[in-house]
Amino acid sequence: MSSEIKANTISEVTSANGVTIDGVNIKDSQVPASAGASMVFISKGEGTGSNAVIEFTGLDSTYISYKFFIHHASPTGSTEKNFYALIGTSSAYLTGSTAYLLGVTETRPTMHQANTISGQAVFMYDVGSGEATSAGFNGEVTLINPSSTARATPIIWECVSVMANDTLVAYHGYSTSNEEIGAITRIKFYWESDVNFSDTSVISMYGIKNG
């Protein structure tokens, strides 16, 4: 004998607990990877006008890859700034002149190598948005299999940036950690000269399952 429940809405009783159905916890409009979801929202970081870094930690083998979606990221002030990121292991971020292999950033209409700044950043963009009121910096960054201890971690990015004079610049690029240094467990985004993120800035992290 089977039974059936019909309802338009099933809501959690305890705040932030979600609803569990046949062992699957549905929470904040997300189906977890363990239940078969192929792309799962994990967390987001936001600019407040007083934070110079947006950082994500806890990357592990739960997901084969991680995607970071960047929305309206802008530095405070009215001066254009470059936009950087570092990846790191559990013990330290990768820095130094040999930390990353040279990749390519393609801008329209030219192509040139532009993935490091003094060997400190895994990639860089030639311009940042100059004003918090502009469309800012938008795009996505993908880390491929960062939990691997046998391979370097490739990084791929696609984005568009709006400069202070309303010029639109599009980018596509790639880089990789220079060697098999261990699992990559974290990434942080920041602006040139360590200026703060404006309060329009949002970066969201998603996990991607294998297959």
Short mmCIF file of C-alpha atoms in Angstrom, two decimals:
data_model
loop_
_atom_site.label_atom_id
_atom_site.label_comp_id
_atom_site.label_asym_id
_atom_site.label_seq_id
_atom_site.Cartn_x
_atom_site.Cartn_y
_atom_site.Cartn_z
CA MET A 1 0.00 0.00 0.00
CA SER A 2 1.40 3.39 -0.95
CA SER A 3 0.55 6.82 0.29
CA GLU A 4 0.81 10.22 -1.34
CA ILE A 5 1.15 13.72 0.03
CA LYS A 6 -0.01 16.60 -2.11
CA ALA A 7 1.02 20.14 -1.22
CA ASN A 8 1.94 23.35 -3.00
CA THR A 9 4.66 24.21 -0.49
CA ILE A 10 6.77 22.26 1.98
CA SER A 11 8.63 24.56 4.36
CA GLU A 12 11.28 23.95 7.00
CA VAL A 13 10.26 24.12 10.67
CA THR A 14 13.69 25.02 12.04
CA SER A 15 15.33 28.01 10.40
CA ALA A 16 18.34 27.14 8.15
CA ASN A 17 17.74 23.36 8.47
CA GLY A 18 16.16 22.84 5.07
CA VAL A 19 13.79 19.97 4.31
CA THR A 20 14.92 16.33 4.10
CA ILE A 21 13.07 14.01 1.71
CA ASP A 22 14.18 10.37 1.46
CA GLY A 23 17.58 11.31 2.86
CA VAL A 24 18.11 14.31 0.57
CA ASN A 25 18.36 17.68 2.30
CA ILE A 26 16.99 20.50 0.16
CA LYS A 27 18.13 23.83 1.50
CA ASP A 28 18.17 27.37 0.16
CA SER A 29 16.79 26.23 -3.22
CA GLN A 30 19.75 23.88 -3.71
CA VAL A 31 19.93 20.11 -4.30
CA PRO A 32 23.26 18.82 -2.91
CA ALA A 33 25.86 17.09 -5.07
CA SER A 34 25.34 13.87 -3.12
CA ALA A 35 21.79 13.77 -4.46
CA GLY A 36 22.88 14.12 -8.07
CA ALA A 37 23.03 17.87 -8.64
CA SER A 38 25.78 18.61 -11.15
CA MET A 39 26.34 22.26 -10.20
CA VAL A 40 25.84 23.40 -6.63
CA PHE A 41 25.98 26.88 -5.12
CA ILE A 42 28.39 26.88 -2.16
CA SER A 43 28.91 30.45 -0.97
CA LYS A 44 29.41 34.05 -2.01
CA GLY A 45 31.60 36.95 -0.99
CA GLU A 46 30.50 40.56 -1.20
CA GLY A 47 32.23 43.90 -1.22
CA THR A 48 31.44 46.21 1.66
CA GLY A 49 33.52 49.22 0.74
CA SER A 50 36.03 48.35 3.45
CA ASN A 51 37.26 44.82 2.52
CA ALA A 52 40.31 44.48 0.28
CA VAL A 53 39.99 40.69 -0.25
CA ILE A 54 37.21 38.27 -1.17
CA GLU A 55 38.41 34.79 -0.21
CA PHE A 56 37.05 31.25 -0.58
CA THR A 57 38.42 28.31 1.39
CA GLY A 58 37.56 24.65 1.85
CA LEU A 59 37.97 23.54 -1.78
CA ASP A 60 38.22 19.73 -1.78
CA SER A 61 37.51 16.54 -3.77
CA THR A 62 33.74 16.86 -3.34
CA TYR A 63 33.78 18.58 -6.74
CA ILE A 64 35.94 17.97 -9.80
CA SER A 65 35.98 21.70 -10.57
CA TYR A 66 34.92 25.01 -9.05
CA LYS A 67 33.41 28.01 -10.80
CA PHE A 68 33.49 31.58 -9.53
CA PHE A 69 31.03 34.06 -11.02
CA ILE A 70 32.05 37.70 -10.67
CA HIS A 71 29.27 40.30 -10.70
CA HIS A 72 29.78 44.08 -10.87
CA ALA A 73 33.14 43.95 -9.10
CA SER A 74 34.62 47.42 -8.73
CA PRO A 75 37.37 49.01 -6.67
CA THR A 76 36.56 51.93 -4.42
CA GLY A 77 37.59 55.32 -5.69
CA SER A 78 37.70 56.62 -9.24
CA THR A 79 41.09 55.27 -10.40
CA GLU A 80 41.28 52.22 -12.66
CA LYS A 81 42.90 49.21 -11.00
CA ASN A 82 44.02 45.77 -12.16
CA PHE A 83 42.15 42.75 -10.79
CA TYR A 84 44.11 39.76 -9.45
CA ALA A 85 43.71 36.38 -7.81
CA LEU A 86 45.89 33.89 -5.97
CA ILE A 87 45.33 30.19 -5.42
CA GLY A 88 46.81 28.36 -2.47
CA THR A 89 47.27 25.11 -0.59
CA SER A 90 46.20 24.60 3.00
CA SER A 91 49.54 25.99 4.17
CA ALA A 92 50.15 29.01 1.93
CA TYR A 93 49.14 30.96 -1.16
CA LEU A 94 51.30 30.45 -4.24
CA THR A 95 53.60 33.41 -4.76
CA GLY A 96 57.01 34.02 -6.26
CA SER A 97 58.45 34.37 -9.75
CA THR A 98 58.05 30.67 -10.62
CA ALA A 99 54.72 29.93 -8.90
CA TYR A 100 52.65 30.00 -12.10
CA LEU A 101 53.24 29.02 -15.69
CA LEU A 102 52.78 31.82 -18.20
CA GLY A 103 49.36 31.81 -19.75
CA VAL A 104 47.70 34.07 -22.25
CA THR A 105 45.13 36.78 -21.80
CA GLU A 106 43.37 37.69 -25.02
CA THR A 107 41.95 41.18 -25.33
CA ARG A 108 40.30 42.68 -28.35
CA PRO A 109 41.98 43.39 -30.68
CA THR A 110 45.40 42.18 -29.42
CA MET A 111 46.73 39.10 -27.66
CA HIS A 112 49.54 39.21 -25.15
CA GLN A 113 50.93 37.43 -22.12
CA ALA A 114 49.51 39.00 -18.98
CA ASN A 115 48.92 36.38 -16.34
CA THR A 116 51.29 37.42 -13.58
CA ILE A 117 52.41 40.56 -11.85
CA SER A 118 55.92 40.10 -10.54
CA GLY A 119 55.08 36.42 -10.20
CA GLN A 120 52.60 37.16 -7.44
CA ALA A 121 49.22 36.63 -9.08
CA VAL A 122 47.90 33.65 -10.94
CA PHE A 123 46.39 35.98 -13.51
CA MET A 124 45.76 39.64 -14.08
CA TYR A 125 43.55 41.87 -16.16
CA ASP A 126 44.85 44.98 -17.77
CA VAL A 127 42.09 47.20 -16.42
CA GLY A 128 39.62 47.29 -13.62
CA SER A 129 36.48 49.36 -13.58
CA GLY A 130 37.23 52.85 -12.43
CA GLU A 131 33.97 53.77 -10.73
CA ALA A 132 31.67 51.83 -8.42
CA THR A 133 28.68 53.23 -10.29
CA SER A 134 29.78 51.63 -13.60
CA ALA A 135 28.88 48.13 -14.78
CA GLY A 136 32.15 46.98 -13.24
CA PHE A 137 33.99 43.74 -13.77
CA ASN A 138 31.92 40.69 -14.75
CA GLY A 139 32.87 37.15 -15.71
CA GLU A 140 33.71 33.66 -14.54
CA VAL A 141 36.80 31.79 -13.37
CA THR A 142 37.14 27.99 -13.39
CA LEU A 143 39.60 25.89 -11.37
CA ILE A 144 40.03 22.41 -12.91
CA ASN A 145 40.49 19.52 -10.46
CA PRO A 146 42.16 21.61 -7.73
CA SER A 147 42.20 18.69 -5.26
CA SER A 148 44.65 16.69 -7.40
CA THR A 149 48.06 16.11 -5.82
CA ALA A 150 49.48 14.61 -9.02
CA ARG A 151 48.82 17.45 -11.47
CA ALA A 152 49.07 21.20 -11.66
CA THR A 153 45.78 23.12 -11.43
CA PRO A 154 44.61 24.84 -14.63
CA ILE A 155 42.71 28.12 -14.34
CA ILE A 156 40.46 29.46 -17.11
CA TRP A 157 38.69 32.82 -17.15
CA GLU A 158 36.31 34.75 -19.36
CA CYS A 159 35.20 38.24 -18.52
CA VAL A 160 34.34 41.75 -19.56
CA SER A 161 35.46 44.93 -17.84
CA VAL A 162 34.07 48.43 -18.03
CA MET A 163 36.65 51.16 -17.67
CA ALA A 164 36.00 54.56 -16.13
CA ASN A 165 35.57 56.10 -19.60
CA ASP A 166 32.86 53.49 -20.41
CA THR A 167 35.17 51.49 -22.70
CA LEU A 168 34.23 47.79 -22.76
CA VAL A 169 37.09 45.27 -22.81
CA ALA A 170 36.58 41.49 -23.19
CA TYR A 171 39.05 38.83 -22.01
CA HIS A 172 39.62 35.11 -22.31
CA GLY A 173 42.67 33.52 -20.75
CA TYR A 174 44.29 30.62 -18.95
CA SER A 175 47.12 29.84 -16.58
CA THR A 176 48.19 27.00 -14.30
CA SER A 177 50.14 26.43 -11.12
CA ASN A 178 53.74 25.71 -12.05
CA GLU A 179 54.04 22.24 -10.56
CA GLU A 180 52.38 19.53 -8.50
CA ILE A 181 52.62 21.25 -5.16
CA GLY A 182 49.64 19.64 -3.49
CA ALA A 183 45.90 20.12 -3.44
CA ILE A 184 44.60 23.65 -4.01
CA THR A 185 42.20 24.46 -1.19
CA ARG A 186 41.62 28.21 -1.48
CA ILE A 187 41.49 31.23 -3.76
CA LYS A 188 41.34 34.95 -3.09
CA PHE A 189 40.50 37.91 -5.32
CA TYR A 190 41.85 41.41 -4.82
CA TRP A 191 42.61 44.72 -6.52
CA GLU A 192 45.88 46.37 -7.39
CA SER A 193 47.37 48.37 -4.49
CA ASP A 194 45.05 46.46 -2.13
CA VAL A 195 42.25 48.96 -2.55
CA ASN A 196 38.86 47.88 -1.20
CA PHE A 197 35.99 46.28 -3.07
CA SER A 198 33.02 48.58 -3.61
CA ASP A 199 29.67 47.51 -2.20
CA THR A 200 28.46 46.53 -5.69
CA SER A 201 30.92 43.61 -5.83
CA VAL A 202 29.71 40.00 -5.58
CA ILE A 203 31.65 36.78 -6.27
CA SER A 204 29.78 33.46 -6.04
CA MET A 205 31.37 29.99 -5.79
CA TYR A 206 29.80 26.86 -7.31
CA GLY A 207 30.99 23.26 -7.24
CA ILE A 208 30.86 21.08 -10.40
CA LYS A 209 30.48 17.30 -10.14
CA ASN A 210 32.34 14.93 -12.46
CA GLY A 211 29.83 13.54 -14.93
#
